[in-house]
Coordinates of C-alpha atoms in Angstrom, one line a residue:
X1 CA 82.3 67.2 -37.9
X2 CA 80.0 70.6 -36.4
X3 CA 81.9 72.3 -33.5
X4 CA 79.9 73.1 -30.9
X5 CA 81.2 75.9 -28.3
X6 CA 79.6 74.6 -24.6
X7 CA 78.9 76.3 -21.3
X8 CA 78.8 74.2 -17.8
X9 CA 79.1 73.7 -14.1
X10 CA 81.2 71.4 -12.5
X11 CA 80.3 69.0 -9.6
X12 CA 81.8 71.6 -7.3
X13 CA 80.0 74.6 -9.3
X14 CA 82.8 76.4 -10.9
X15 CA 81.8 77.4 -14.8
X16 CA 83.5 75.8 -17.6
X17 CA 83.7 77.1 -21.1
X18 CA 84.9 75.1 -24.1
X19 CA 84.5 73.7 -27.7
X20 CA 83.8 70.5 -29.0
X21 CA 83.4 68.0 -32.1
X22 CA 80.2 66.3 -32.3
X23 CA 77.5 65.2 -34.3
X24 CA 74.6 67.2 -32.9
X25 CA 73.7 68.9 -29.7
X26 CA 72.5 65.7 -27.9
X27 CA 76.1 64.0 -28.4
X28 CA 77.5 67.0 -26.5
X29 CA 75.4 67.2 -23.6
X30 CA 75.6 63.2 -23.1
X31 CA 79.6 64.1 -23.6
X32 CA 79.3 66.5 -20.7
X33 CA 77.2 64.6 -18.2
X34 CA 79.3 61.5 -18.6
X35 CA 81.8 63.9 -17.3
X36 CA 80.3 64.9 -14.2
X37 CA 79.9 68.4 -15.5
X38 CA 76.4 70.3 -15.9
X39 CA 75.6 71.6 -19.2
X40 CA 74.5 74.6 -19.3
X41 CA 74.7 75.8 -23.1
X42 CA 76.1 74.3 -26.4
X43 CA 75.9 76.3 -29.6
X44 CA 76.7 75.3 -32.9
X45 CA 80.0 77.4 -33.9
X46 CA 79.0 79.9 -36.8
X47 CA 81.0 80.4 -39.2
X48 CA 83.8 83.5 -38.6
X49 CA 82.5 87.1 -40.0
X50 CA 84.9 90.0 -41.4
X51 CA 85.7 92.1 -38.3
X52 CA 83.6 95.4 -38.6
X53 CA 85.5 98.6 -38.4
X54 CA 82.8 100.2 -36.1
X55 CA 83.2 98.5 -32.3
X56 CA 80.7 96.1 -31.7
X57 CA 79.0 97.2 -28.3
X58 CA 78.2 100.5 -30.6
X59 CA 75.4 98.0 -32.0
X60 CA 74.6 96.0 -29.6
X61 CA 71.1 96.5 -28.0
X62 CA 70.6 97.9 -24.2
X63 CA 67.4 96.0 -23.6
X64 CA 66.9 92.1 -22.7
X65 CA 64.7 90.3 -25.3
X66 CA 62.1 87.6 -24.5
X67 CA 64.8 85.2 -25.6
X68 CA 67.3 86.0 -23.7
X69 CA 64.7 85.9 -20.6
X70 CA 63.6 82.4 -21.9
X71 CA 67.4 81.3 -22.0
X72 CA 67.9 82.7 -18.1
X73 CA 64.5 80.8 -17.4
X74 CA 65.8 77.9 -19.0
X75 CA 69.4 77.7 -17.7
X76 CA 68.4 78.7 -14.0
X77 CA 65.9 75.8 -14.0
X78 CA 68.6 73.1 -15.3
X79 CA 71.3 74.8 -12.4
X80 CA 68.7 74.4 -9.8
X81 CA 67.3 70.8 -10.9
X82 CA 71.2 70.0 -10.4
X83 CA 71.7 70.3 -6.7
X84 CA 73.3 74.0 -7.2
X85 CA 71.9 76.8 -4.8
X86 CA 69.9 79.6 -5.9
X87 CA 72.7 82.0 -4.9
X88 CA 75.8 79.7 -6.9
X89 CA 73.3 79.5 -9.8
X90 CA 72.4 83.3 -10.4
X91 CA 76.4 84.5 -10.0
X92 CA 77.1 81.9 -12.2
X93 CA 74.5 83.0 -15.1
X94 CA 75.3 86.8 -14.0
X95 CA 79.1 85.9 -14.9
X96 CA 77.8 84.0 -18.0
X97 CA 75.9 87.0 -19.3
X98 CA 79.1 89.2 -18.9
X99 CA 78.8 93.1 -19.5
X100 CA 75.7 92.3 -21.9
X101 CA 72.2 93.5 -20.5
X102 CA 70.6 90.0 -19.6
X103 CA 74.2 89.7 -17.3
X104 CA 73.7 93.2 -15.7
X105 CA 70.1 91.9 -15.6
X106 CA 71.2 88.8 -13.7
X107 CA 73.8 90.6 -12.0
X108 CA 71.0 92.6 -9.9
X109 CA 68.9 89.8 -9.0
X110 CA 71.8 87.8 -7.4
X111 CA 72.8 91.3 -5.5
X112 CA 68.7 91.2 -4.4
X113 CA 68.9 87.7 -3.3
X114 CA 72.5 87.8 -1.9
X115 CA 70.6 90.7 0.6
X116 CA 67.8 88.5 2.0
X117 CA 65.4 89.0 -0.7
X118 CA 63.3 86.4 -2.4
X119 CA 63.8 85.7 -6.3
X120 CA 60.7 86.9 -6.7
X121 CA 60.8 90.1 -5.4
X122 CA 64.1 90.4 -6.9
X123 CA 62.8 90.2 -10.5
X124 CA 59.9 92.2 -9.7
X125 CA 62.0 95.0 -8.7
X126 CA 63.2 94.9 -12.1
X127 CA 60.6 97.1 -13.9
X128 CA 59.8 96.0 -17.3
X129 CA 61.9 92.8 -17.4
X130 CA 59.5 90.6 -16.6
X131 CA 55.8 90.3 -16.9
X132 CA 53.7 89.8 -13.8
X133 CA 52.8 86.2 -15.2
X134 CA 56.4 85.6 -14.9
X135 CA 56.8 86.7 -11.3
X136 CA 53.9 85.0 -10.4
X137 CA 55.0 81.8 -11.4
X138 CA 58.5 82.1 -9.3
X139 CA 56.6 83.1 -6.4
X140 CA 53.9 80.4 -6.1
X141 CA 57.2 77.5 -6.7
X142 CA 59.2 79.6 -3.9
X143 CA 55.5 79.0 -1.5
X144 CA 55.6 75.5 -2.5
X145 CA 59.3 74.2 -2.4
X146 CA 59.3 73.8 -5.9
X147 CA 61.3 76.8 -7.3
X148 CA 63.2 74.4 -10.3
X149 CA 59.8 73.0 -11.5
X150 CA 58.1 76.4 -11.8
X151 CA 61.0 77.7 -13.6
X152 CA 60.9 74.7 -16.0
X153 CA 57.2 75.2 -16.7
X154 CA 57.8 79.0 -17.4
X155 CA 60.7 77.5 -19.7
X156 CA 58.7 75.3 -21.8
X157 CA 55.9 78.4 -22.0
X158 CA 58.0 80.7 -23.3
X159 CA 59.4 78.9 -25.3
X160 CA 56.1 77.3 -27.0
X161 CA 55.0 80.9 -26.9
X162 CA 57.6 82.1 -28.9
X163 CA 57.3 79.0 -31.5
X164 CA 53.7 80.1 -32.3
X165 CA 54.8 83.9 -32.5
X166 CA 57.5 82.7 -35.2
X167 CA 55.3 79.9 -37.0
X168 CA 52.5 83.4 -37.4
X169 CA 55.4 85.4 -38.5
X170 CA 56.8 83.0 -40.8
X171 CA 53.6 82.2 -42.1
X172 CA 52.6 86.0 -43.1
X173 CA 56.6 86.5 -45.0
X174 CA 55.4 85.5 -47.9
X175 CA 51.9 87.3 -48.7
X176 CA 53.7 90.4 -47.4
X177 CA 56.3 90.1 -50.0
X178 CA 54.2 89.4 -52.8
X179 CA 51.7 92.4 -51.6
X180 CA 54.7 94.5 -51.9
X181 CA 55.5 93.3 -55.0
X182 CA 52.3 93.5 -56.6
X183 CA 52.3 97.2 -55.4
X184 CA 55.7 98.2 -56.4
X185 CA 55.5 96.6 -60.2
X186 CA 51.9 98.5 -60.6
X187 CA 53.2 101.5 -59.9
X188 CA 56.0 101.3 -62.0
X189 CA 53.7 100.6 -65.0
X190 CA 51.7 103.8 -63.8
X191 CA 54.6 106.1 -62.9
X192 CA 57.2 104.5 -65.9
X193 CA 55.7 103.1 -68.7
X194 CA 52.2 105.1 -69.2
X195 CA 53.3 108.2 -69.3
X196 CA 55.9 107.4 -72.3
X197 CA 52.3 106.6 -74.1
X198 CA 50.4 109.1 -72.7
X199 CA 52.7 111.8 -75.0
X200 CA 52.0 109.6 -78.4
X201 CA 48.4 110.0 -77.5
X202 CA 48.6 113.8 -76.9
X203 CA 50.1 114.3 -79.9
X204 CA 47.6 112.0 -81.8
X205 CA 44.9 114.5 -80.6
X206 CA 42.5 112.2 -80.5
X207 CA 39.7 111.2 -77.9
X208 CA 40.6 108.6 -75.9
X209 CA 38.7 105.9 -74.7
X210 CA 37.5 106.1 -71.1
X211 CA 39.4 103.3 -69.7
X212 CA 42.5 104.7 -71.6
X213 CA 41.5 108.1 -70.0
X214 CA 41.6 106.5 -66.5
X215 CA 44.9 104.8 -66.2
X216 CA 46.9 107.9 -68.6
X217 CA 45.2 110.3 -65.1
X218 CA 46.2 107.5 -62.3
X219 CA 50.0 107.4 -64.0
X220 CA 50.2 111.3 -63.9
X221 CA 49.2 111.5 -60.6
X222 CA 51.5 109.0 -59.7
X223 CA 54.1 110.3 -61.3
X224 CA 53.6 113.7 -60.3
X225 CA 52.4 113.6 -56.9
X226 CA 53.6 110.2 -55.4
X227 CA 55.0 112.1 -51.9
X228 CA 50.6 113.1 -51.5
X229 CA 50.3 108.6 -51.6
X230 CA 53.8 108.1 -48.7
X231 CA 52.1 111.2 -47.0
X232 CA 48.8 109.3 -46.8
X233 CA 50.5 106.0 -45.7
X234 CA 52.1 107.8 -43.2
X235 CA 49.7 109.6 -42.0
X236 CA 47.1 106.6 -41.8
X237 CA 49.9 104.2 -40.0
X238 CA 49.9 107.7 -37.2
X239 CA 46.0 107.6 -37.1
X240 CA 46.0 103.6 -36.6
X241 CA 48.5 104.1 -33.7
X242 CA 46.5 107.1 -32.2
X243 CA 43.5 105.0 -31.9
X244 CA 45.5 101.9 -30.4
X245 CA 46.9 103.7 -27.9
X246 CA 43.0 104.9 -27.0
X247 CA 41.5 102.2 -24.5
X248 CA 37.6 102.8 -26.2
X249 CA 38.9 103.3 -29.7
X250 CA 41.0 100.1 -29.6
X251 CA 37.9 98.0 -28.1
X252 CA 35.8 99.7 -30.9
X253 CA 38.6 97.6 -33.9
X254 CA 38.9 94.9 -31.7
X255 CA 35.2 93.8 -32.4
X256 CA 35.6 94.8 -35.7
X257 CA 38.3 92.4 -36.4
X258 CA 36.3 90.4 -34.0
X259 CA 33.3 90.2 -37.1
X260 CA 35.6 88.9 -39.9
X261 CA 34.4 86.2 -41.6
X262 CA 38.0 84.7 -41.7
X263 CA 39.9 87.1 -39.4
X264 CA 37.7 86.8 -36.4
X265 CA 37.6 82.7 -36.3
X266 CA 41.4 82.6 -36.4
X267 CA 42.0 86.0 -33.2
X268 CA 39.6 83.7 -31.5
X269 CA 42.3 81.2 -31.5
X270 CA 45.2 82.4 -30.9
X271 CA 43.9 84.2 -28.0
X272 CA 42.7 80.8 -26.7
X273 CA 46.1 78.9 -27.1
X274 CA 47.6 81.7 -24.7
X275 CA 45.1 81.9 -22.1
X276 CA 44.6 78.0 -21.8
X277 CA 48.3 77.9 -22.1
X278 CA 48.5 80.7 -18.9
X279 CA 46.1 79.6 -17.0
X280 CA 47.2 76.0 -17.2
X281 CA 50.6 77.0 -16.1
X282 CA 49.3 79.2 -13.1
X283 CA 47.6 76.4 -12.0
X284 CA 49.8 73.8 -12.0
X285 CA 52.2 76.1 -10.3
X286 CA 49.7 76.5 -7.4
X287 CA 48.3 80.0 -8.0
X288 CA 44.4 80.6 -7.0
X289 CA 42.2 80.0 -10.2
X290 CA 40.8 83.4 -9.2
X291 CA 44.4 85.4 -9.3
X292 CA 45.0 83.2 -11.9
X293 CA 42.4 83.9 -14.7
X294 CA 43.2 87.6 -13.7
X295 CA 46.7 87.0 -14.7
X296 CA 46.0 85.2 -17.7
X297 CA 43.6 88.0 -19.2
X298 CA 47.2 90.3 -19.1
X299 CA 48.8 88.2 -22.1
X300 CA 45.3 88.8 -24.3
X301 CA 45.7 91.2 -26.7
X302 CA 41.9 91.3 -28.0
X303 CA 40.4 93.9 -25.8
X304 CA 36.8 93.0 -26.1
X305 CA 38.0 89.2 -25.2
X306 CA 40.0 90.4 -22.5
X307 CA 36.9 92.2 -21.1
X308 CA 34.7 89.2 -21.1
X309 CA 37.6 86.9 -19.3
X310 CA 37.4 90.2 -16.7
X311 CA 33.9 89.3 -16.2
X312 CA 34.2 85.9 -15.7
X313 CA 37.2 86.6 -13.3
X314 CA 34.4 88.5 -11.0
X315 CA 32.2 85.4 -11.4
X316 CA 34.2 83.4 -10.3
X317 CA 35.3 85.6 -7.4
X318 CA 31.3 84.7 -6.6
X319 CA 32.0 80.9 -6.5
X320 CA 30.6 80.5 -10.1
X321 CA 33.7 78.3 -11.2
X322 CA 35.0 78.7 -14.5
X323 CA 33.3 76.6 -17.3
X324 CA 29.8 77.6 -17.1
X325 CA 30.9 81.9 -17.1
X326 CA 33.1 81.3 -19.6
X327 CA 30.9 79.4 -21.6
X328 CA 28.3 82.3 -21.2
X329 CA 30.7 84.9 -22.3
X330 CA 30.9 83.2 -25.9
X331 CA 34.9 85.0 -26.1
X332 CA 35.9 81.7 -26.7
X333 CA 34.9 79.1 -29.1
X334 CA 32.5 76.3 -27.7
X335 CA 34.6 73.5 -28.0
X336 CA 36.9 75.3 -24.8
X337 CA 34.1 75.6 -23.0
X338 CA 33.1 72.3 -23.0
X339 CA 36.6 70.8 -22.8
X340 CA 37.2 73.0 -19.5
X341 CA 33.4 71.7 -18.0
X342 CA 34.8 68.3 -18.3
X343 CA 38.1 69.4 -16.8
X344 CA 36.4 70.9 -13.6
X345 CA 34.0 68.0 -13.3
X346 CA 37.1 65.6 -13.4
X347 CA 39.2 67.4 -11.5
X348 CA 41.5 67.6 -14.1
X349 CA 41.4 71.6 -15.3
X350 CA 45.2 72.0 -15.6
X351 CA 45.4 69.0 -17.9
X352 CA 42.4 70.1 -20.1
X353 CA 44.0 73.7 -19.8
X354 CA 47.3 72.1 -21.2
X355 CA 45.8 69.9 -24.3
X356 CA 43.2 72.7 -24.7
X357 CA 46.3 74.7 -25.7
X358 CA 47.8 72.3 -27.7
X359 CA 44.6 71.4 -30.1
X360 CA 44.3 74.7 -30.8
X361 CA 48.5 75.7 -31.4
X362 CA 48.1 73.2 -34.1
X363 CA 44.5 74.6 -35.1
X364 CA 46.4 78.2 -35.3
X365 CA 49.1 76.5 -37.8
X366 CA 46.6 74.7 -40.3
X367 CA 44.1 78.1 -40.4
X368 CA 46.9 80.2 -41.1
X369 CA 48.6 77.2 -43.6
X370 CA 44.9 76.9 -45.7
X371 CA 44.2 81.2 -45.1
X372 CA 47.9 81.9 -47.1
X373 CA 47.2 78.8 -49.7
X374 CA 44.0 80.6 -50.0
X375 CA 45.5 84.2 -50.1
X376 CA 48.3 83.4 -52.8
X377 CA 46.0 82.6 -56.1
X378 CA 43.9 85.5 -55.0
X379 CA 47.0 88.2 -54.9
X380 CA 48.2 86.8 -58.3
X381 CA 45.1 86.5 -60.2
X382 CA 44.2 90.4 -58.9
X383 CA 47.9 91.4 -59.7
X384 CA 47.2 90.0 -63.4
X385 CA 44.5 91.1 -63.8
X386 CA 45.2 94.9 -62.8
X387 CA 48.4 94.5 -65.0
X388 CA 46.6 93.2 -67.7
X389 CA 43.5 95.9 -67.5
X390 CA 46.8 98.6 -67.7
X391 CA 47.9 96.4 -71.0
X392 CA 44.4 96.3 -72.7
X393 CA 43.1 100.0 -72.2
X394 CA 46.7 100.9 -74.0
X395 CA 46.2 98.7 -76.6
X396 CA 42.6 100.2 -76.8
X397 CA 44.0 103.6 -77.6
X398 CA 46.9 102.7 -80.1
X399 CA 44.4 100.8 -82.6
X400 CA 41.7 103.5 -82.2
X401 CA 44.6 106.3 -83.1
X402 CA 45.3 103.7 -85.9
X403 CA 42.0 103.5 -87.5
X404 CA 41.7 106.5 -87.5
X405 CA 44.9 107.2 -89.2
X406 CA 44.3 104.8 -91.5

């Protein structure tokens, strides 16, 4: 039976720590309620590793991660939702964390709070850990007396957030690899095996054909000046970041990526499942739609979308509403549109916000599921036929130099 180590609070708020046998994770957290206690944590026990030589804080990292945030977010609403005070709750996660940095992390925040300050000032003061979505959220629950179901709804964003970052990731593994692959296995034909041929043919002395000719002059190069090919690559991932970090030269890719026949459809997307997803969670937490939609342009990584939500941020500002701006702005695809025009004539925007962001999650997952069953028979048939152009213009040469021999 899986042993699972656990992490609670007790009735009277002291932490408890322990392992136990169970059949899954839910077993164990109904094990620990029926007990009075609070679970906090329970993690399947891995498997022991050899012991490194090297001590392990050497490699462990200095900065919080977005999961470790998402965890804290998670834990602090469940301690919260339980009865426990704000104050109780963050020394307990602070001395759950230890001397790791989401524990020194935590560990400052209580100090803040313990002094008079709000949690929300207390996170803001800590630059760079979290976003100003984040603080946003904890401040409008702390207005409305609602601190544990503010912290839950950040909870369940981050955490759908970070699903559809993995589910992209996941989904792009593959073509990655076999891009690689293809590149590494043609220019090992071109650097390896043509230039063993390309000294029979010397010595032949004989013209060669002009496809022959072609790949005997790309293997020498390759084989001679490969460092000229990881200069370029270098040189072009440098100019790529250069015009990135360039506010006008980013806009200017931004459309272009923006004009893809498949590419564009699919940014248009994802971009829509987060700001939905934001806005709906600003709203329900009680945030102004005006502050809102301001916030929610932040998490947009397409510049030239992020400039049209800007402008319909200042529309609405004018008492314009949402729908009908947005709508004009065509950043977003109709169907949004018209979904949030029913939501403000209903009354019902957050909810539209929500489901908006769920239709198109799943729309993200099936686009990128049909775009990499697309991609795959397209990278193969290319590698073989690349690999078998190679093969052909060699054979081309040897039975010329043998006719002629003959």
């Amino acid at each position: 039976m899986p042993l699972f180590r656990y992490k609670a609070a007790s009735a009277s708020g002291e932490l408890l720590e322990g392992e136990m046998e169970a059949l899954n994770q839910q077993v164990v957290v109904k094990r620990l309620q029926g007990q009075g206690h609070i679970p906090i944590r329970a993690e399947p026990v891995a498997a022991p590793r050899a012991k490194s030589v090297a001590s392990p804080r050497l490699y462990r990292s200095r900065r919080v991660s977005r999961r470790d945030i998402e965890m804290f977010t998670q834990e602090l609403s469940i301690l919260l939702h339980s009865g426990l005070s704000l104050s109780r709750a963050l020394q307990m996660l602070a001395d759950l964390g230890g001397d790791q940095p989401i524990g020194k992390l935590v560990a400052e925040i209580f100090s803040e709070v313990r002094g008079g300050a709000s949690l929300s000032s207390a996170m803001e003061a800590q630059t760079g850990a979290f976003t100003r979505f984040y603080v946003n959220i904890v401040r409008a629950g702390e207005a409305g007396g609602a601190l544990e179901l503010a912290l839950g709804r950040l909870a369940e964003f981050l955490q759908r957030s970070r699903e559809l970052k993995e589910s992209i990731v996941s989904s792009l593994i593959y073509p990655v690899i076999l891009v690689i692959v293809a590149l590494l296995s043609v220019s090992v034909i071109l650097a390896v095996v043509v230039p063993r041929f390309s000294q029979m043919f010397e010595e032949a002395g004989q013209e060669l054909p002009v496809a022959t000719q072609v790949v005997v002059a790309a293997g020498s190069f390759l084989e001679q000046f490969w460092w000229v090919l990881v200069i370029a690559v270098v040189l072009l991932v440098l100019y790529f970041r250069q015009q990135y970090q360039r506010p006008a030269s980013r806009e200017r890719w931004d459309r272009r990526w923006l004009r893809l026949t498949l590419v564009g459809p699919l940014i248009r997307k994802i971009e829509t499942e987060r700001f939905s997803r934001t806005l709906g969670t600003l709203l329900e937490s009680g945030v102004p739609l005006h502050n809102a939609v301001m916030i929610a342009k932040e998490v947009i990584g397409n510049q030239v979308i992020a400039r049209g939500v800007g402008k319909v941020a200042e529309q609405i500002r004018e008492g314009r509403g949402l729908a009908k701006p947005l709508a004009a702005s065509e950043v977003f695809p109709a169907l949004a549109s018209q979904m949030l025009q029913v939501g403000e004539e209903t009354g019902s925007l957050e909810s539209i916000l929500n489901r908006l962001a769920d239709i198109y999650d799943r729309e993200v997952r099936t686009t990128l599921q049909r775009l990499i069953a697309l991609a795959e028979p397209v990278l193969i048939l290319t590698l073989g036929v690349v690999i078998a152009g190679i093969i052909l213009s060699i054979l081309a040469a040897i039975l010329k130099i043998n006719e002629l021999g003959f």
